Coordinates of C-alpha atoms in Angstrom, one line a residue:
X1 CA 15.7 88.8 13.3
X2 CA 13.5 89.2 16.1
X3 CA 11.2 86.3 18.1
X4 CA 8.2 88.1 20.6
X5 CA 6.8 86.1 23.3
X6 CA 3.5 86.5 24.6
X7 CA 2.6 86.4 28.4
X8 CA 1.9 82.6 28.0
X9 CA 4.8 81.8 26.5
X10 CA 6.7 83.5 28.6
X11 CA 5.6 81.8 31.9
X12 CA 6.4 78.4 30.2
X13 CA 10.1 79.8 29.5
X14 CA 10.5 80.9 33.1
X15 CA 9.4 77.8 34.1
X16 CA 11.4 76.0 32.0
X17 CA 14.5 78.1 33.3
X18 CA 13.4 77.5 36.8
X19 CA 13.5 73.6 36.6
X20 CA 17.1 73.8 34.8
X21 CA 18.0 76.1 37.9
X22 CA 16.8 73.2 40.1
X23 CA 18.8 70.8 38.3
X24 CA 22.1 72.1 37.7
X25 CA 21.9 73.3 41.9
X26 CA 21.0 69.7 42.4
X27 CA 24.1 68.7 41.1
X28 CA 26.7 71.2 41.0
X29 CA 28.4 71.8 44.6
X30 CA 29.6 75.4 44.2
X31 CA 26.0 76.8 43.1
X32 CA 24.8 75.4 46.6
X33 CA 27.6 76.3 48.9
X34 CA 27.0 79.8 48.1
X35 CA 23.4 80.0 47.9
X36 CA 22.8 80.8 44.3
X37 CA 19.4 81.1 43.6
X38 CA 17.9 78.4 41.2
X39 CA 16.3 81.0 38.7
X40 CA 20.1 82.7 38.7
X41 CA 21.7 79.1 38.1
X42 CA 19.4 78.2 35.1
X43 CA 18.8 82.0 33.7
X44 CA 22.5 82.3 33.4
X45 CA 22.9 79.6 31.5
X46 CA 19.8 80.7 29.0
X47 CA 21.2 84.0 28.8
X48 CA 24.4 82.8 27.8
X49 CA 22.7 80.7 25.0
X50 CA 20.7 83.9 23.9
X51 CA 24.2 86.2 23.7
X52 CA 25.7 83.4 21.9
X53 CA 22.4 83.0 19.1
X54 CA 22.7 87.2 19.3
X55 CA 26.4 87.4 18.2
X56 CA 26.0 84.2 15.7
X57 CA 22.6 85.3 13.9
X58 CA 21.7 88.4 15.0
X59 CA 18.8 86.9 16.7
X60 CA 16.8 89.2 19.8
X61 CA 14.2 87.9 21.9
X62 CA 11.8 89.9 24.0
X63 CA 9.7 88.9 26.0
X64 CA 6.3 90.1 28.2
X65 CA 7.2 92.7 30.4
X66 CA 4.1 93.2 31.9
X67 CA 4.4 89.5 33.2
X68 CA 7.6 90.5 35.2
X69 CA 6.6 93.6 36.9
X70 CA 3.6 91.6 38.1
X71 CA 5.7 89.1 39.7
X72 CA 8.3 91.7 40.8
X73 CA 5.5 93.8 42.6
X74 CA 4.2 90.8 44.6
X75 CA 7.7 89.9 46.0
X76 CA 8.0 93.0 47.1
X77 CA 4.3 93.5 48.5
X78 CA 5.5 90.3 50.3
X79 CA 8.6 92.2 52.5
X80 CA 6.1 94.4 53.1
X81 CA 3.4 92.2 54.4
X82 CA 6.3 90.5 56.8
X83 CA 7.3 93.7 58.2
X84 CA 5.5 92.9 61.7
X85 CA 7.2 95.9 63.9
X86 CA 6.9 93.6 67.0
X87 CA 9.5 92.5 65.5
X88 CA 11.5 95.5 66.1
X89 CA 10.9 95.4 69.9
X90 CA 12.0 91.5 70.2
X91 CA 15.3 92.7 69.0
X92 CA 16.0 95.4 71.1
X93 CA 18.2 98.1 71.2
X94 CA 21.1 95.7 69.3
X95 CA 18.5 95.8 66.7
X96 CA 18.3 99.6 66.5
X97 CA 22.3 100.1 67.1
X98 CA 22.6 97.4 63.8
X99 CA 20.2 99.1 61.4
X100 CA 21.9 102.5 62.1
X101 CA 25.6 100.9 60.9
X102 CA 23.8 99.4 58.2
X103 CA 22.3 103.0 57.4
X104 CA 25.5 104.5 57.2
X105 CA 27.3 101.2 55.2
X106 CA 24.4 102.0 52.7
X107 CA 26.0 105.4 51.8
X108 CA 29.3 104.1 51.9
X109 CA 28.8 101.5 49.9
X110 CA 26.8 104.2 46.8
X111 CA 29.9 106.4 48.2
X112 CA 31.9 103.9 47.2
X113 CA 30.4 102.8 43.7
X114 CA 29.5 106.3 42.4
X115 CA 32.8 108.0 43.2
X116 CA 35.4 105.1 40.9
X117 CA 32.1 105.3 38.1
X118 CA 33.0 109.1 37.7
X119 CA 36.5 108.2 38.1
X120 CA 36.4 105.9 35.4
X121 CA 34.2 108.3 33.0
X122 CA 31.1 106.4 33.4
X123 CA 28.0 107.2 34.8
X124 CA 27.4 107.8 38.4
X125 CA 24.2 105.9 38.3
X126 CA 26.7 102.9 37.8
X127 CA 27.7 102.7 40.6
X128 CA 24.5 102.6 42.2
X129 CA 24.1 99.2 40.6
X130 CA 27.4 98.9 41.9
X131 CA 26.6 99.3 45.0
X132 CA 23.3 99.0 47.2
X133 CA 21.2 98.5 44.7
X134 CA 22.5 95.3 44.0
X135 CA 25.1 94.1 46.8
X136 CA 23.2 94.8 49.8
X137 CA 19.9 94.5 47.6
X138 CA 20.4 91.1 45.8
X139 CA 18.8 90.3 42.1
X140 CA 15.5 91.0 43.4
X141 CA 16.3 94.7 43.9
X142 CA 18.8 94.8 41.0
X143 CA 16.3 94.2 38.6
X144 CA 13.4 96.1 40.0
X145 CA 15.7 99.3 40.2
X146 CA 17.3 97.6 36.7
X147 CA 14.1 98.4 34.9
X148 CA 13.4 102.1 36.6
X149 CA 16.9 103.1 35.5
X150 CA 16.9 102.2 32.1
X151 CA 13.1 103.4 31.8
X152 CA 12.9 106.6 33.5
X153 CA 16.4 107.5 33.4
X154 CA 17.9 106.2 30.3
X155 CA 20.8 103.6 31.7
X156 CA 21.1 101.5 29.1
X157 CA 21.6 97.3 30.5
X158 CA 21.5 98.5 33.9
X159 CA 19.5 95.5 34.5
X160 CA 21.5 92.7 33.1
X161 CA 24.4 95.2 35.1
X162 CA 22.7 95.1 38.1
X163 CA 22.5 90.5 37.7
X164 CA 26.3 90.1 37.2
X165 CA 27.1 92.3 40.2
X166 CA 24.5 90.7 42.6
X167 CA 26.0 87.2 41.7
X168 CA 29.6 88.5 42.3
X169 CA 28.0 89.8 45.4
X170 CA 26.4 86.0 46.2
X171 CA 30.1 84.5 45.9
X172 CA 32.5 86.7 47.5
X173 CA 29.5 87.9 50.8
X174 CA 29.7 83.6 51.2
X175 CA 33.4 83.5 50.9
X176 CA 34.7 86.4 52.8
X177 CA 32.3 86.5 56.3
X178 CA 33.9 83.6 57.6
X179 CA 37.7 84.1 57.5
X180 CA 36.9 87.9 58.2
X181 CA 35.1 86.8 61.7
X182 CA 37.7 83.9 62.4
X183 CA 40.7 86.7 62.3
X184 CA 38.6 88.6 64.9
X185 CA 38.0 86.0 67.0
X186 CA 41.3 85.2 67.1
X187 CA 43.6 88.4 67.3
X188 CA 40.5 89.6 70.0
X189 CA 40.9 85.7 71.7
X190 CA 36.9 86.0 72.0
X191 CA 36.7 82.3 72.1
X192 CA 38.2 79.4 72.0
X193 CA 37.1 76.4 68.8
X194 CA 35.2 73.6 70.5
X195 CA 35.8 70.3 70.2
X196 CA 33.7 67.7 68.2
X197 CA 32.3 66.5 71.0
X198 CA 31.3 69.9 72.6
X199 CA 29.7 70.9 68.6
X200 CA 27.8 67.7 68.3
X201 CA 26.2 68.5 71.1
X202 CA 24.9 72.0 70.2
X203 CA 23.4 71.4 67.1
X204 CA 20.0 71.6 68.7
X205 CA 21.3 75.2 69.5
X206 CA 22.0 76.0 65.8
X207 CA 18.9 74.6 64.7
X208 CA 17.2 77.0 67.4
X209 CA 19.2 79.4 65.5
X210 CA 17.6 78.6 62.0
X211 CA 14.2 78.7 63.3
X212 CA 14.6 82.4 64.4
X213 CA 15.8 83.1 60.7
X214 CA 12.6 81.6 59.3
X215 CA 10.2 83.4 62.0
X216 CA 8.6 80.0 62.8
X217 CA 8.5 78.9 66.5
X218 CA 9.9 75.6 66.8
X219 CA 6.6 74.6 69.3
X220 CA 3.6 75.1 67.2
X221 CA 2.5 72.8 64.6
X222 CA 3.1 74.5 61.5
X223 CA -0.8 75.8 59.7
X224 CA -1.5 74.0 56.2
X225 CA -1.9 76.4 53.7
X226 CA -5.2 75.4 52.2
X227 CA -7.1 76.9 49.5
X228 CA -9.2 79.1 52.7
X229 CA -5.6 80.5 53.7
X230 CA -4.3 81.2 49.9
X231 CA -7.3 83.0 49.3
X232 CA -6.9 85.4 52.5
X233 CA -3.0 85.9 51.5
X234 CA -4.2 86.7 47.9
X235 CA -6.1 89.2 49.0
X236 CA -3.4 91.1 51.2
X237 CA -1.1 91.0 48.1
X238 CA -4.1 92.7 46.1
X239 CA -4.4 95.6 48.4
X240 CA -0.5 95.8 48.5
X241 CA -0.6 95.9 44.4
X242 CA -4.1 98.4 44.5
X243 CA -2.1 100.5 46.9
X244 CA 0.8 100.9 44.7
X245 CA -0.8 101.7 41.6
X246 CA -2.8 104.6 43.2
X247 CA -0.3 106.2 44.7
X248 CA 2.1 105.8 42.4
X249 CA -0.6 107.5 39.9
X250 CA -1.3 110.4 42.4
X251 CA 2.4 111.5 44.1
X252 CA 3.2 111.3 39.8
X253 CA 5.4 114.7 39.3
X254 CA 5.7 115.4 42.9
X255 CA 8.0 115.4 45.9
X256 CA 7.4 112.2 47.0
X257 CA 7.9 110.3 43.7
X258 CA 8.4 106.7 44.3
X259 CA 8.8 103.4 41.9
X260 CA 5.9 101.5 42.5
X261 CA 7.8 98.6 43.9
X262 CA 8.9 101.2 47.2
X263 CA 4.9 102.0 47.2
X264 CA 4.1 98.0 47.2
X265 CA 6.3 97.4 50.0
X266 CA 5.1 100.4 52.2
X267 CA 1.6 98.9 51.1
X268 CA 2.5 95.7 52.8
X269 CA 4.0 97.2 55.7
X270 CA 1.0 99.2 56.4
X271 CA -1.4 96.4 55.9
X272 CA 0.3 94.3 57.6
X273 CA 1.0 96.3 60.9
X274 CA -2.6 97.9 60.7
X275 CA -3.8 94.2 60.7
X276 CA -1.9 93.5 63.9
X277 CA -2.6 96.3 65.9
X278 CA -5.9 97.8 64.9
X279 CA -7.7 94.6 64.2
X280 CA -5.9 91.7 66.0
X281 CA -6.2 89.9 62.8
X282 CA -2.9 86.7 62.7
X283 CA -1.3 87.4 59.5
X284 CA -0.4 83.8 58.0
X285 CA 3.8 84.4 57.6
X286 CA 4.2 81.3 56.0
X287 CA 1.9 81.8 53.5
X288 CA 2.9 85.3 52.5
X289 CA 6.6 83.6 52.4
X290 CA 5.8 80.9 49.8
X291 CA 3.7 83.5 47.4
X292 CA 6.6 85.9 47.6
X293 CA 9.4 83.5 47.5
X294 CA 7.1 82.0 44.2
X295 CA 6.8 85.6 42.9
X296 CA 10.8 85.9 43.0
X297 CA 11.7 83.1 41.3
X298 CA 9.3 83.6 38.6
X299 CA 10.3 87.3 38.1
X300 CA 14.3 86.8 38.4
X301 CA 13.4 83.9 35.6
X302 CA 11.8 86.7 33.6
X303 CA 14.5 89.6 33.8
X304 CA 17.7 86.8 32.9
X305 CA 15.6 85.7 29.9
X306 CA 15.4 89.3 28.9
X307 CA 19.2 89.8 29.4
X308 CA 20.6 91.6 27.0
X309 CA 24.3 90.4 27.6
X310 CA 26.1 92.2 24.7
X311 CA 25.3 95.7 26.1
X312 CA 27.8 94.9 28.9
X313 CA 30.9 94.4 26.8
X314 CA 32.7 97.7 27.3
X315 CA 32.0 97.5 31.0
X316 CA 33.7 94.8 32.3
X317 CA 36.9 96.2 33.3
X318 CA 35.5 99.0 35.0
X319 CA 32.9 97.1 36.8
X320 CA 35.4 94.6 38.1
X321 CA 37.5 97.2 39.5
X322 CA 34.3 99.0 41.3
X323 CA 33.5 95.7 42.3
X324 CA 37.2 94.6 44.0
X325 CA 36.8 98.5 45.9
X326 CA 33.6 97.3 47.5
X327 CA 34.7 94.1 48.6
X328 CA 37.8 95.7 50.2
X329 CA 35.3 98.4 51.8
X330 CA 33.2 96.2 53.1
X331 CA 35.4 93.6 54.6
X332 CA 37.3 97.1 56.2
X333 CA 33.5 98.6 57.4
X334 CA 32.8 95.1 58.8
X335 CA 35.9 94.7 61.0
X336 CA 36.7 98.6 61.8
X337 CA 32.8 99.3 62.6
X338 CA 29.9 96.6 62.6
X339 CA 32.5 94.8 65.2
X340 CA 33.0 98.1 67.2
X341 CA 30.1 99.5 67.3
X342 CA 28.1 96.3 68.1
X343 CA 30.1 95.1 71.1
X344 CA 33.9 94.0 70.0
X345 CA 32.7 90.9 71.5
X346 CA 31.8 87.3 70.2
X347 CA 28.6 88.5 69.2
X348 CA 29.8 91.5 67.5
X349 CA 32.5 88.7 65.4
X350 CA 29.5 86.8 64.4
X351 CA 27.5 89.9 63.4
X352 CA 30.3 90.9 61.3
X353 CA 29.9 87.3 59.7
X354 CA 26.0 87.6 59.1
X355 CA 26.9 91.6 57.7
X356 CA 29.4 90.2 55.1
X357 CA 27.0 87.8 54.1
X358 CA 24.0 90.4 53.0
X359 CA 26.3 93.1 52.6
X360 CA 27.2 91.2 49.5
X361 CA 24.6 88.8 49.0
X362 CA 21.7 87.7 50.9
X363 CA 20.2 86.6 54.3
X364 CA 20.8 82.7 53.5
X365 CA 24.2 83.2 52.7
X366 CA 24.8 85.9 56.0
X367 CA 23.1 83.1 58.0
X368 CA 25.3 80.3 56.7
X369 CA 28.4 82.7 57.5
X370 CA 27.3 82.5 60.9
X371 CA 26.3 78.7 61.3
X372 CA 30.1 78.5 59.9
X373 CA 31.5 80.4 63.2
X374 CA 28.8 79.5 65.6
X375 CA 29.7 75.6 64.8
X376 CA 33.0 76.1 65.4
X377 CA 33.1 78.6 68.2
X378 CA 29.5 78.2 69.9
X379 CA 26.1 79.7 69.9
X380 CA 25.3 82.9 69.0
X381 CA 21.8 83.7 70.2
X382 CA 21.9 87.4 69.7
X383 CA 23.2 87.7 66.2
X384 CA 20.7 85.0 64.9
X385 CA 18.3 87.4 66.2
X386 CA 19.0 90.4 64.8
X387 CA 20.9 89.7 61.3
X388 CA 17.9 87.7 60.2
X389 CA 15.6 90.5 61.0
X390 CA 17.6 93.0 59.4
X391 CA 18.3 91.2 56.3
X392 CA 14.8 89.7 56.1
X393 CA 13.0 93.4 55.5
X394 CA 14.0 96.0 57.7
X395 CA 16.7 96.5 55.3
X396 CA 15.0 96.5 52.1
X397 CA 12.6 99.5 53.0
X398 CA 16.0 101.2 54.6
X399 CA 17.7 100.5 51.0
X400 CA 14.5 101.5 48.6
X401 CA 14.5 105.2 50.6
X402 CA 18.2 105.8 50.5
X403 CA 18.4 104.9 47.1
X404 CA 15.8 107.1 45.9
X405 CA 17.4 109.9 48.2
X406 CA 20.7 109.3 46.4
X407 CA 19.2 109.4 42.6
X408 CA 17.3 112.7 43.3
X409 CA 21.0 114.2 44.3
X410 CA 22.7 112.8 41.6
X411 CA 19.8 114.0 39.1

């Protein structure tokens, strides 16, 4: 048996999955302490249904596909479009020095995934999903390069792969930045835990902290976004998505072959930056935040309806012992290079925090890592700085180009 959805039907399901995300987060603990994403609570929970309806009647559901790539291609216009390289020059050279160990983590972490999938007889492309693709990329990434692996290259579930491991990758990056950068503080005696007093009286300082990671300055009255201002931000996205469809059409069958996703978010990045410079024109932030943030929920909804959960029987075992290997690599990577290279200092502990956090998961749970030290410990001005930047864009494009290096060599 077999039920089709059409595009209008399908929004209503994502919706629907959306609002039982919000409602199980609203009231189970664990889904908020690590910074599950509401589509990923509810779609979980649908997809589960859906495997259990497959296996019991033979049921399969499909639903529109152009609907999803729509909504995947404006989240990633939107990195794009929030790529403002002044940016780069507020963080300085820590900035630079952090992007370059997150570089080489990237092709550790592939190094990592592709070498125990050949290992274990499976396909090297595995452990891609294994690895950046989904770890350092989060669901957003896992099922944009989900859907290119399984259409141009044959991978079979790589997308409903690609979901399990960036949830894995939500829990442990939230569960293993903090002990990791209390153990350095400690054996390093970097600092010394503050008393309640002394971190009741800095939480001004952590807040200060939080507005960095949301690029909003803390003295300006925030700009409504009115229908003037959603219009403006519509039409950025619409040269993002313009740009992406022509040159995905014209570099077809050449060198510089790209998914269109990787072409949207260079499309923002070059709008965005020719905006600032060439024209002086303000780009609204906030705006472009909300449509993307929007665009992302509605597409993650999308990909865990489509979730075809009994093509990942056979992998389990494998994938939880590629899986354990990364989260020992990059615990090791954080401690034995993010804190050297960036200082072995208090910073450099807390950086290692925020690295464990999007090394496996996302810049939420990276910057609740580091609210976690910095409460207990004190401020940390510099890595509030830089880890948000990194894990807000800078490392997406880094990922999408590395990534598509890494396929070419591996096919």
């Amino acid at each position: 048996m077999h039920l089709s959805f059409s595009a209008y039907y399908t929004l209503i399901m994502a919706v629907l999955v959306l609002l039982l995300g919000k409602l199980l987060t609203r009231h189970i603990r664990f889904l908020r302490d690590f910074n599950i994403p509401e589509p990923v609570s509810g779609g979980l929970v649908v997809a589960a249904v859906i495997f259990a309806l497959h296996q019991l009647t033979g049921l399969t559901l499909s639903f529109e596909s152009g609907l999803q790539s729509a909504f995947m291609l404006v989240f990633f216009s939107s990195i794009g479009l929030s790529a403002n390289f002044a940016k780069l020059r507020e963080g300085g050279m820590g900035l630079i020095i952090f992007l370059c160990v997150i570089v080489v983590f990237i092709v550790v972490q592939n190094g990592v995934g592709v070498g125990l999938a050949t290992l274990l007889g499976l396909d090297p492309l595995i452990g891609l999903v294994a690895g950046s693709i989904t770890l350092l990329g989060g669901h957003g990434t896992a099922g944009a390069w989900g859907a290119v692996l399984e259409q141009q290259y044959g991978l079979s579930g790589a997308t409903a792969l690609g979901i399990a491991c960036a949830t894995f990758g939500l829990v442990i990056g939230g569960l293993l930045g903090g002990p990791l950068a209390k153990r350095l503080i400690t054996r390093h005696q970097l600092a010394r835990p503050r008393t309640n007093a002394e971190q009741q009286s800095d939480r001004t300082t952590v807040s200060e902290g939080s507005d960095v990671a949301n690029f909003e300055s803390p003295n300006t009255a925030p700009r409504l976004i009115t229908a003037e201002a959603a219009i403006e931000t519509l039409a950025l996205f619409a040269g993002c998505l313009a740009f992406a469809e022509f040159m995905t059409g014209a570099t077809k069958g050449t060198a510089v072959q790209l998914p269109t996703f990787v072409w949207a978010l260079g499309g923002g990045v070059v709008i965005r930056n020719v905006l600032d410079y060439g024209f002086g024109f303000k780009v609204f932030d906030r705006a472009i935040d909300v449509f993307g943030n929007a665009g992302l929920s509605i597409y993650l909804a999308i990909a865990l309806l489509s979730l075809k959960l009994w093509e990942l029987t056979d992998l389990a075992g494998p994938l939880m012992i590629i899986l354990a290997a990364q989260t020992l690599a990059l615990a090791l990577f954080a401690a034995f290079v993010t804190f050297r290279v960036m200082g072995r200092n208090y910073d450099a502990a807390v950086l290692a925090a925020g690295h464990c956090g999007f090394g496996m998961g996302a810049t939420p749970t990276a910057v609740a890592n580091m609210q976690a030290i910095t409460n207990q410990y004190g401020p940390s001005h510099k890595a509030f700085l830089i880890v948000p930047l990194v894990g807000a864009f800078f490392i997406d494009i880094i990922n999408a180009f590395v990534l598509q290096m890494m396929i070419a060599l591996l096919r």
